[in-house]
PDB file of C-alpha atoms in Angstrom:
ATOM      1  CA  MET A   1      98.881 195.035 141.736  1.00 32.00           C
ATOM      2  CA  THR A   2      96.842 191.938 142.392  1.00 35.00           C
ATOM      3  CA  THR A   3      99.992 189.894 143.239  1.00 39.00           C
ATOM      4  CA  GLU A   4     101.036 191.973 146.278  1.00 42.00           C
ATOM      5  CA  LYS A   5      98.026 192.163 147.747  1.00 42.00           C
ATOM      6  CA  GLN A   6      97.713 188.446 147.852  1.00 42.00           C
ATOM      7  CA  VAL A   7     101.326 188.370 149.080  1.00 43.00           C
ATOM      8  CA  LEU A   8     100.441 190.545 152.106  1.00 52.00           C
ATOM      9  CA  ARG A   9      97.552 188.660 152.754  1.00 60.00           C
ATOM     10  CA  GLN A  10      99.687 185.416 153.293  1.00 65.00           C
ATOM     11  CA  ALA A  11     103.269 184.672 151.674  1.00 74.00           C
ATOM     12  CA  ASN A  12     104.634 181.324 150.679  1.00 88.00           C
ATOM     13  CA  ASN A  13     107.027 180.290 153.475  1.00 93.00           C
ATOM     14  CA  LYS A  14     108.019 176.593 153.620  1.00 94.00           C
ATOM     15  CA  VAL A  15     111.039 175.404 155.282  1.00 95.00           C
ATOM     16  CA  THR A  16     112.124 171.508 154.026  1.00 96.00           C
ATOM     17  CA  ILE A  17     114.759 169.747 156.324  1.00 96.00           C
ATOM     18  CA  TRP A  18     115.868 166.264 155.723  1.00 96.00           C
ATOM     19  CA  GLY A  19     118.381 165.339 158.517  1.00 95.00           C
ATOM     20  CA  THR A  20     119.593 163.031 161.414  1.00 96.00           C
ATOM     21  CA  ALA A  21     117.741 163.761 165.012  1.00 96.00           C
ATOM     22  CA  GLN A  22     120.312 164.786 167.366  1.00 96.00           C
ATOM     23  CA  GLU A  23     118.462 166.029 170.576  1.00 96.00           C
ATOM     24  CA  SER A  24     114.722 166.268 171.153  1.00 97.00           C
ATOM     25  CA  THR A  25     113.272 168.262 173.904  1.00 97.00           C
ATOM     26  CA  LEU A  26     109.751 167.799 173.087  1.00 97.00           C
ATOM     27  CA  GLU A  27     107.817 166.727 175.695  1.00 96.00           C
ATOM     28  CA  VAL A  28     103.695 166.902 176.563  1.00 96.00           C
ATOM     29  CA  LYS A  29     103.104 169.994 179.010  1.00 96.00           C
ATOM     30  CA  GLU A  30     100.148 171.655 180.870  1.00 96.00           C
ATOM     31  CA  PHE A  31      99.607 175.125 179.716  1.00 95.00           C
ATOM     32  CA  LYS A  32      97.206 177.819 180.879  1.00 94.00           C
ATOM     33  CA  ASP A  33      94.898 179.993 178.273  1.00 91.00           C
ATOM     34  CA  LYS A  34      96.433 183.450 178.956  1.00 89.00           C
ATOM     35  CA  VAL A  35      92.509 184.577 178.459  1.00 90.00           C
ATOM     36  CA  THR A  36      90.358 182.159 180.381  1.00 91.00           C
ATOM     37  CA  ASN A  37      93.410 180.672 182.534  1.00 92.00           C
ATOM     38  CA  ALA A  38      91.613 177.059 181.603  1.00 92.00           C
ATOM     39  CA  PRO A  39      94.362 174.537 181.558  1.00 94.00           C
ATOM     40  CA  TYR A  40      95.304 172.307 178.693  1.00 95.00           C
ATOM     41  CA  ASN A  41      97.604 170.233 177.100  1.00 96.00           C
ATOM     42  CA  ALA A  42     100.403 170.355 174.545  1.00 97.00           C
ATOM     43  CA  VAL A  43     103.448 168.999 172.743  1.00 96.00           C
ATOM     44  CA  SER A  44     106.050 172.140 173.464  1.00 96.00           C
ATOM     45  CA  GLY A  45     109.799 171.804 172.820  1.00 97.00           C
ATOM     46  CA  LYS A  46     112.713 171.605 170.063  1.00 97.00           C
ATOM     47  CA  LEU A  47     114.141 168.991 167.873  1.00 97.00           C
ATOM     48  CA  THR A  48     117.513 169.441 166.897  1.00 96.00           C
ATOM     49  CA  LEU A  49     118.216 167.879 163.362  1.00 96.00           C
ATOM     50  CA  LYS A  50     121.801 167.196 162.307  1.00 95.00           C
ATOM     51  CA  THR A  51     122.290 168.017 158.637  1.00 93.00           C
ATOM     52  CA  GLY A  52     125.672 168.249 157.423  1.00 88.00           C
ATOM     53  CA  GLU A  53     129.812 167.510 158.937  1.00 84.00           C
ATOM     54  CA  ASP A  54     129.352 170.776 161.129  1.00 85.00           C
ATOM     55  CA  GLU A  55     125.394 171.402 160.862  1.00 90.00           C
ATOM     56  CA  THR A  56     122.544 171.401 162.329  1.00 94.00           C
ATOM     57  CA  GLN A  57     119.036 172.782 162.236  1.00 94.00           C
ATOM     58  CA  VAL A  58     116.809 173.150 164.984  1.00 95.00           C
ATOM     59  CA  ILE A  59     112.907 172.986 164.796  1.00 96.00           C
ATOM     60  CA  SER A  60     110.384 174.232 167.618  1.00 96.00           C
ATOM     61  CA  TYR A  61     106.920 173.055 168.091  1.00 97.00           C
ATOM     62  CA  PHE A  62     104.043 173.472 169.522  1.00 96.00           C
ATOM     63  CA  GLU A  63     100.504 171.432 169.410  1.00 96.00           C
ATOM     64  CA  LYS A  64      97.546 171.628 171.093  1.00 96.00           C
ATOM     65  CA  GLU A  65      95.962 168.566 172.082  1.00 96.00           C
ATOM     66  CA  LEU A  66      92.490 169.448 171.277  1.00 94.00           C
ATOM     67  CA  THR A  67      91.186 171.785 168.574  1.00 91.00           C
ATOM     68  CA  LYS A  68      88.909 175.021 168.870  1.00 89.00           C
ATOM     69  CA  LYS A  69      86.236 173.131 169.407  1.00 89.00           C
ATOM     70  CA  GLY A  70      87.027 170.622 171.479  1.00 89.00           C
ATOM     71  CA  ASP A  71      87.963 167.697 168.907  1.00 93.00           C
ATOM     72  CA  GLN A  72      90.860 165.791 168.957  1.00 94.00           C
ATOM     73  CA  ASN A  73      93.837 167.461 167.450  1.00 95.00           C
ATOM     74  CA  LYS A  74      95.431 165.053 164.630  1.00 95.00           C
ATOM     75  CA  ASN A  75      98.756 166.987 164.764  1.00 95.00           C
ATOM     76  CA  PHE A  76      99.062 166.539 168.542  1.00 96.00           C
ATOM     77  CA  LYS A  77      98.679 163.017 167.866  1.00 95.00           C
ATOM     78  CA  ALA A  78     100.738 162.544 165.131  1.00 96.00           C
ATOM     79  CA  LEU A  79     103.461 164.806 166.837  1.00 96.00           C
ATOM     80  CA  LYS A  80     103.211 162.582 170.279  1.00 96.00           C
ATOM     81  CA  THR A  81     104.062 159.372 168.190  1.00 95.00           C
ATOM     82  CA  ALA A  82     107.079 160.861 166.384  1.00 95.00           C
ATOM     83  CA  MET A  83     107.742 162.004 169.566  1.00 95.00           C
ATOM     84  CA  GLU A  84     107.410 158.441 171.470  1.00 94.00           C
ATOM     85  CA  LYS A  85     109.457 156.585 168.774  1.00 94.00           C
ATOM     86  CA  MET A  86     112.420 158.825 167.336  1.00 95.00           C
ATOM     87  CA  VAL A  87     115.778 157.405 168.490  1.00 95.00           C
ATOM     88  CA  THR A  88     118.487 160.507 168.645  1.00 96.00           C
ATOM     89  CA  LEU A  89     121.906 161.026 168.828  1.00 96.00           C
ATOM     90  CA  ALA A  90     121.691 162.169 172.465  1.00 96.00           C
ATOM     91  CA  ASP A  91     119.919 159.102 173.511  1.00 95.00           C
ATOM     92  CA  ILE A  92     122.243 156.725 172.404  1.00 95.00           C
ATOM     93  CA  ALA A  93     125.295 158.526 173.667  1.00 95.00           C
ATOM     94  CA  GLN A  94     123.473 158.869 177.199  1.00 93.00           C
ATOM     95  CA  GLY A  95     122.624 155.183 176.853  1.00 91.00           C
ATOM     96  CA  LEU A  96     118.624 155.732 176.791  1.00 91.00           C
ATOM     97  CA  ALA A  97     118.449 154.021 173.488  1.00 89.00           C
ATOM     98  CA  GLU A  98     119.948 151.350 171.326  1.00 88.00           C
ATOM     99  CA  GLY A  99     120.034 150.935 167.718  1.00 88.00           C
ATOM    100  CA  THR A 100     120.387 153.709 164.656  1.00 91.00           C
ATOM    101  CA  PRO A 101     119.401 157.414 165.123  1.00 94.00           C
ATOM    102  CA  SER A 102     116.246 158.631 163.067  1.00 95.00           C
ATOM    103  CA  ASN A 103     116.381 159.929 159.770  1.00 95.00           C
ATOM    104  CA  LEU A 104     113.752 162.681 159.493  1.00 96.00           C
ATOM    105  CA  THR A 105     112.056 164.805 157.194  1.00 96.00           C
ATOM    106  CA  CYS A 106     110.498 167.778 158.645  1.00 96.00           C
ATOM    107  CA  GLN A 107     108.451 170.742 157.151  1.00 96.00           C
ATOM    108  CA  GLY A 108     108.167 174.288 159.051  1.00 95.00           C
ATOM    109  CA  GLU A 109     108.380 177.735 158.179  1.00 94.00           C
ATOM    110  CA  LEU A 110     110.344 180.634 159.207  1.00 93.00           C
ATOM    111  CA  GLY A 111     109.544 182.771 162.222  1.00 90.00           C
ATOM    112  CA  LEU A 112     110.546 184.958 165.041  1.00 87.00           C
ATOM    113  CA  ASN A 113     111.086 184.485 168.343  1.00 85.00           C
ATOM    114  CA  GLU A 114     110.511 187.643 170.139  1.00 80.00           C
ATOM    115  CA  TYR A 115     111.051 188.227 174.194  1.00 80.00           C
ATOM    116  CA  ARG A 116     112.335 191.106 176.561  1.00 82.00           C
ATOM    117  CA  ASN A 117     115.312 190.406 178.192  1.00 83.00           C
ATOM    118  CA  GLN A 118     116.506 191.646 182.101  1.00 82.00           C
ATOM    119  CA  GLU A 119     117.256 194.913 181.100  1.00 85.00           C
ATOM    120  CA  GLY A 120     113.549 195.484 179.042  1.00 82.00           C
ATOM    121  CA  ASN A 121     114.833 195.293 175.361  1.00 84.00           C
ATOM    122  CA  VAL A 122     112.629 193.382 172.941  1.00 82.00           C
ATOM    123  CA  ILE A 123     114.826 190.359 171.523  1.00 81.00           C
ATOM    124  CA  SER A 124     114.326 189.033 168.409  1.00 82.00           C
ATOM    125  CA  ASN A 125     115.402 185.853 166.956  1.00 85.00           C
ATOM    126  CA  VAL A 126     114.781 183.796 163.865  1.00 87.00           C
ATOM    127  CA  GLN A 127     113.564 180.591 164.035  1.00 91.00           C
ATOM    128  CA  ILE A 128     111.977 177.475 162.297  1.00 94.00           C
ATOM    129  CA  ASN A 129     108.219 176.680 163.347  1.00 95.00           C
ATOM    130  CA  GLY A 130     107.278 172.879 162.771  1.00 95.00           C
ATOM    131  CA  LYS A 131     104.379 172.234 160.743  1.00 91.00           C
ATOM    132  CA  PHE A 132     102.941 168.724 160.919  1.00 90.00           C
ATOM    133  CA  SER A 133     104.781 165.875 162.701  1.00 93.00           C
ATOM    134  CA  PRO A 134     108.504 164.552 161.460  1.00 94.00           C
ATOM    135  CA  GLN A 135     108.732 161.949 158.945  1.00 94.00           C
ATOM    136  CA  THR A 136     110.908 158.925 159.599  1.00 92.00           C
ATOM    137  CA  TYR A 137     112.537 158.604 156.276  1.00 90.00           C
ATOM    138  CA  LYS A 138     111.992 154.774 154.860  1.00 82.00           C
ATOM    139  CA  ASP A 139     112.709 154.997 150.943  1.00 76.00           C
ATOM    140  CA  GLU A 140     115.358 152.820 149.443  1.00 76.00           C
ATOM    141  CA  ALA A 141     117.009 155.510 148.032  1.00 82.00           C
ATOM    142  CA  PRO A 142     120.175 156.650 150.083  1.00 86.00           C
ATOM    143  CA  PHE A 143     119.057 159.313 152.814  1.00 90.00           C
ATOM    144  CA  GLU A 144     120.426 162.851 151.867  1.00 91.00           C
ATOM    145  CA  PHE A 145     120.807 166.008 154.043  1.00 93.00           C
ATOM    146  CA  LYS A 146     119.013 169.176 153.072  1.00 92.00           C
ATOM    147  CA  ALA A 147     117.930 172.347 154.593  1.00 94.00           C
ATOM    148  CA  GLU A 148     115.904 174.447 152.409  1.00 95.00           C
ATOM    149  CA  PHE A 149     113.656 177.139 152.067  1.00 94.00           C
ATOM    150  CA  ASP A 150     111.410 178.852 149.606  1.00 95.00           C
ATOM    151  CA  VAL A 151     110.053 182.220 151.144  1.00 94.00           C
ATOM    152  CA  GLN A 152     107.514 185.107 149.280  1.00 93.00           C
ATOM    153  CA  GLY A 153     107.530 188.701 150.803  1.00 93.00           C
ATOM    154  CA  ILE A 154     107.905 192.353 149.963  1.00 94.00           C
ATOM    155  CA  VAL A 155     111.493 193.794 149.499  1.00 95.00           C
ATOM    156  CA  ALA A 156     111.803 196.508 152.290  1.00 95.00           C
ATOM    157  CA  LYS A 157     114.897 198.199 150.628  1.00 94.00           C
ATOM    158  CA  ASP A 158     116.762 197.883 147.383  1.00 95.00           C
ATOM    159  CA  ALA A 159     119.242 195.007 147.273  1.00 93.00           C
ATOM    160  CA  GLU A 160     122.816 195.911 147.946  1.00 93.00           C
ATOM    161  CA  TYR A 161     126.394 194.236 148.009  1.00 93.00           C
ATOM    162  CA  GLU A 162     126.961 193.404 151.543  1.00 90.00           C
ATOM    163  CA  THR A 163     130.368 195.085 153.203  1.00 89.00           C
ATOM    164  CA  ASP A 164     132.429 194.103 156.044  1.00 89.00           C
ATOM    165  CA  LYS A 165     133.550 195.872 159.383  1.00 89.00           C
ATOM    166  CA  ASP A 166     135.933 197.900 157.378  1.00 89.00           C
ATOM    167  CA  ASP A 167     133.765 198.623 154.565  1.00 89.00           C
ATOM    168  CA  ASN A 168     135.142 195.878 152.008  1.00 90.00           C
ATOM    169  CA  GLU A 169     132.577 194.043 149.782  1.00 89.00           C
ATOM    170  CA  THR A 170     132.326 190.810 150.800  1.00 89.00           C
ATOM    171  CA  GLY A 171     131.004 189.557 147.718  1.00 90.00           C
ATOM    172  CA  ARG A 172     127.471 188.746 148.446  1.00 92.00           C
ATOM    173  CA  ILE A 173     124.101 190.453 148.328  1.00 93.00           C
ATOM    174  CA  LYS A 174     122.392 191.060 151.397  1.00 93.00           C
ATOM    175  CA  ILE A 175     118.086 191.397 150.768  1.00 94.00           C
ATOM    176  CA  GLU A 176     115.753 192.787 153.226  1.00 94.00           C
ATOM    177  CA  LEU A 177     112.466 191.068 153.011  1.00 93.00           C
ATOM    178  CA  LEU A 178     109.072 191.809 154.727  1.00 94.00           C
ATOM    179  CA  VAL A 179     107.223 188.104 155.346  1.00 93.00           C
ATOM    180  CA  PRO A 180     103.213 188.637 155.828  1.00 89.00           C
ATOM    181  CA  LEU A 181     102.536 185.344 158.079  1.00 85.00           C
ATOM    182  CA  TYR A 182      98.866 184.025 158.782  1.00 80.00           C
ATOM    183  CA  GLY A 183      97.281 186.492 160.849  1.00 77.00           C
ATOM    184  CA  GLY A 184      98.158 190.019 159.322  1.00 80.00           C
ATOM    185  CA  LYS A 185     101.675 189.574 161.084  1.00 85.00           C
ATOM    186  CA  ILE A 186     104.679 190.952 159.329  1.00 90.00           C
ATOM    187  CA  ILE A 187     108.025 189.877 160.193  1.00 91.00           C
ATOM    188  CA  PRO A 188     111.546 191.476 159.038  1.00 92.00           C
ATOM    189  CA  LEU A 189     114.147 188.877 157.201  1.00 92.00           C
ATOM    190  CA  SER A 190     117.248 188.878 156.069  1.00 90.00           C
ATOM    191  CA  PHE A 191     118.772 187.264 153.003  1.00 91.00           C
ATOM    192  CA  VAL A 192     122.388 186.743 151.782  1.00 90.00           C
ATOM    193  CA  THR A 193     123.597 185.619 148.290  1.00 91.00           C
ATOM    194  CA  ALA A 194     126.109 182.503 148.542  1.00 87.00           C
ATOM    195  CA  THR A 195     129.872 183.920 147.470  1.00 85.00           C
ATOM    196  CA  THR A 196     129.546 181.220 144.494  1.00 86.00           C
ATOM    197  CA  LEU A 197     126.163 182.664 142.940  1.00 87.00           C
ATOM    198  CA  PRO A 198     127.169 183.388 138.907  1.00 91.00           C
ATOM    199  CA  GLN A 199     127.549 187.522 138.535  1.00 92.00           C
ATOM    200  CA  LEU A 200     124.370 187.128 136.510  1.00 93.00           C
ATOM    201  CA  GLY A 201     122.635 186.422 139.453  1.00 91.00           C
ATOM    202  CA  LYS A 202     123.556 189.147 141.137  1.00 91.00           C
ATOM    203  CA  ASP A 203     122.978 191.513 138.499  1.00 93.00           C
ATOM    204  CA  TYR A 204     119.661 190.304 138.300  1.00 93.00           C
ATOM    205  CA  ILE A 205     118.906 190.682 141.925  1.00 93.00           C
ATOM    206  CA  THR A 206     120.583 194.343 142.323  1.00 93.00           C
ATOM    207  CA  ASP A 207     118.372 195.138 139.104  1.00 94.00           C
ATOM    208  CA  ASN A 208     114.971 193.222 140.134  1.00 93.00           C
ATOM    209  CA  PHE A 209     114.882 193.331 144.308  1.00 95.00           C
ATOM    210  CA  THR A 210     113.721 196.885 144.460  1.00 95.00           C
ATOM    211  CA  LYS A 211     112.537 198.267 147.473  1.00 95.00           C
ATOM    212  CA  ASN A 212     108.132 197.362 147.514  1.00 95.00           C
ATOM    213  CA  ALA A 213     109.111 194.948 144.404  1.00 94.00           C
ATOM    214  CA  SER A 214     107.168 191.369 145.350  1.00 93.00           C
ATOM    215  CA  ILE A 215     109.667 188.424 145.066  1.00 92.00           C
ATOM    216  CA  ASN A 216     110.468 185.248 145.743  1.00 92.00           C
ATOM    217  CA  VAL A 217     113.549 183.512 147.315  1.00 92.00           C
ATOM    218  CA  TYR A 218     114.794 180.271 147.908  1.00 91.00           C
ATOM    219  CA  GLY A 219     118.184 178.752 148.811  1.00 90.00           C
ATOM    220  CA  ASN A 220     119.669 176.633 151.358  1.00 89.00           C
ATOM    221  CA  MET A 221     119.972 177.542 155.239  1.00 87.00           C
ATOM    222  CA  VAL A 222     123.228 177.585 156.894  1.00 79.00           C
ATOM    223  CA  ASN A 223     123.571 177.018 160.805  1.00 66.00           C
ATOM    224  CA  ILE A 224     120.069 178.927 161.258  1.00 46.00           C
ATOM    225  CA  ASN A 225     120.109 178.231 164.868  1.00 44.00           C
ATOM    226  CA  LYS A 226     123.241 180.665 165.236  1.00 47.00           C
ATOM    227  CA  LYS A 227     122.766 183.075 162.536  1.00 44.00           C
ATOM    228  CA  ASN A 228     119.845 185.456 161.395  1.00 45.00           C
ATOM    229  CA  GLU A 229     120.613 184.782 157.776  1.00 49.00           C
ATOM    230  CA  ARG A 230     119.645 182.506 154.563  1.00 54.00           C
ATOM    231  CA  VAL A 231     121.902 181.734 151.879  1.00 53.00           C
ATOM    232  CA  ILE A 232     120.423 182.068 148.195  1.00 54.00           C
ATOM    233  CA  GLU A 233     121.798 179.713 145.569  1.00 53.00           C
ATOM    234  CA  GLY A 234     119.237 180.982 143.302  1.00 50.00           C
ATOM    235  CA  GLY A 235     116.076 183.368 143.254  1.00 47.00           C
TER     236      GLY A 235
END
């Protein structure tokens, strides 16, 4: 019971991405406070990383220049510096920069981007929210692409085998998870096991990932900018 209460307050939610900078829309912009209407500056935008031959991951960033106390936000300064120094594949292709594109290591968490379309319907897409500033990879060891997640939450319903449109099992197991975020907000996320997961692992998931169970899942992300699913290789 103690464990579940801790999870509901704030769950572990970590994303680690190593990739080559493909494109960046990061910029310093002026915004207005929704309550006071006072103007403030923030670094805002998206960073796209190439994480494989045909794989990309998109990370969203938003850091205000000042803290609530009016002090300089160190994360804003670090993100602004990284934004100005990074070289992207798009920059090189457009002749805006020369040399080698930046290899970056990034930290973030899974979240939801929710908005209303023209019909008034609420659209909800999974996104990676960047935490801290992207770091340029400087180690002597060869750079290796990675896009991994480690998330804790409460199972929304019993894990079950996924089926296609013809009701045939795909060999994957789908897990519906409720993930508590900072501030008491809870978001629903869907995860699927890889088809290569051993049967012993699949049996463990169907036996133990039952409704209201507090669990931890980890694995690799596949085209998270195109799909709302994460692939679990172990959990």
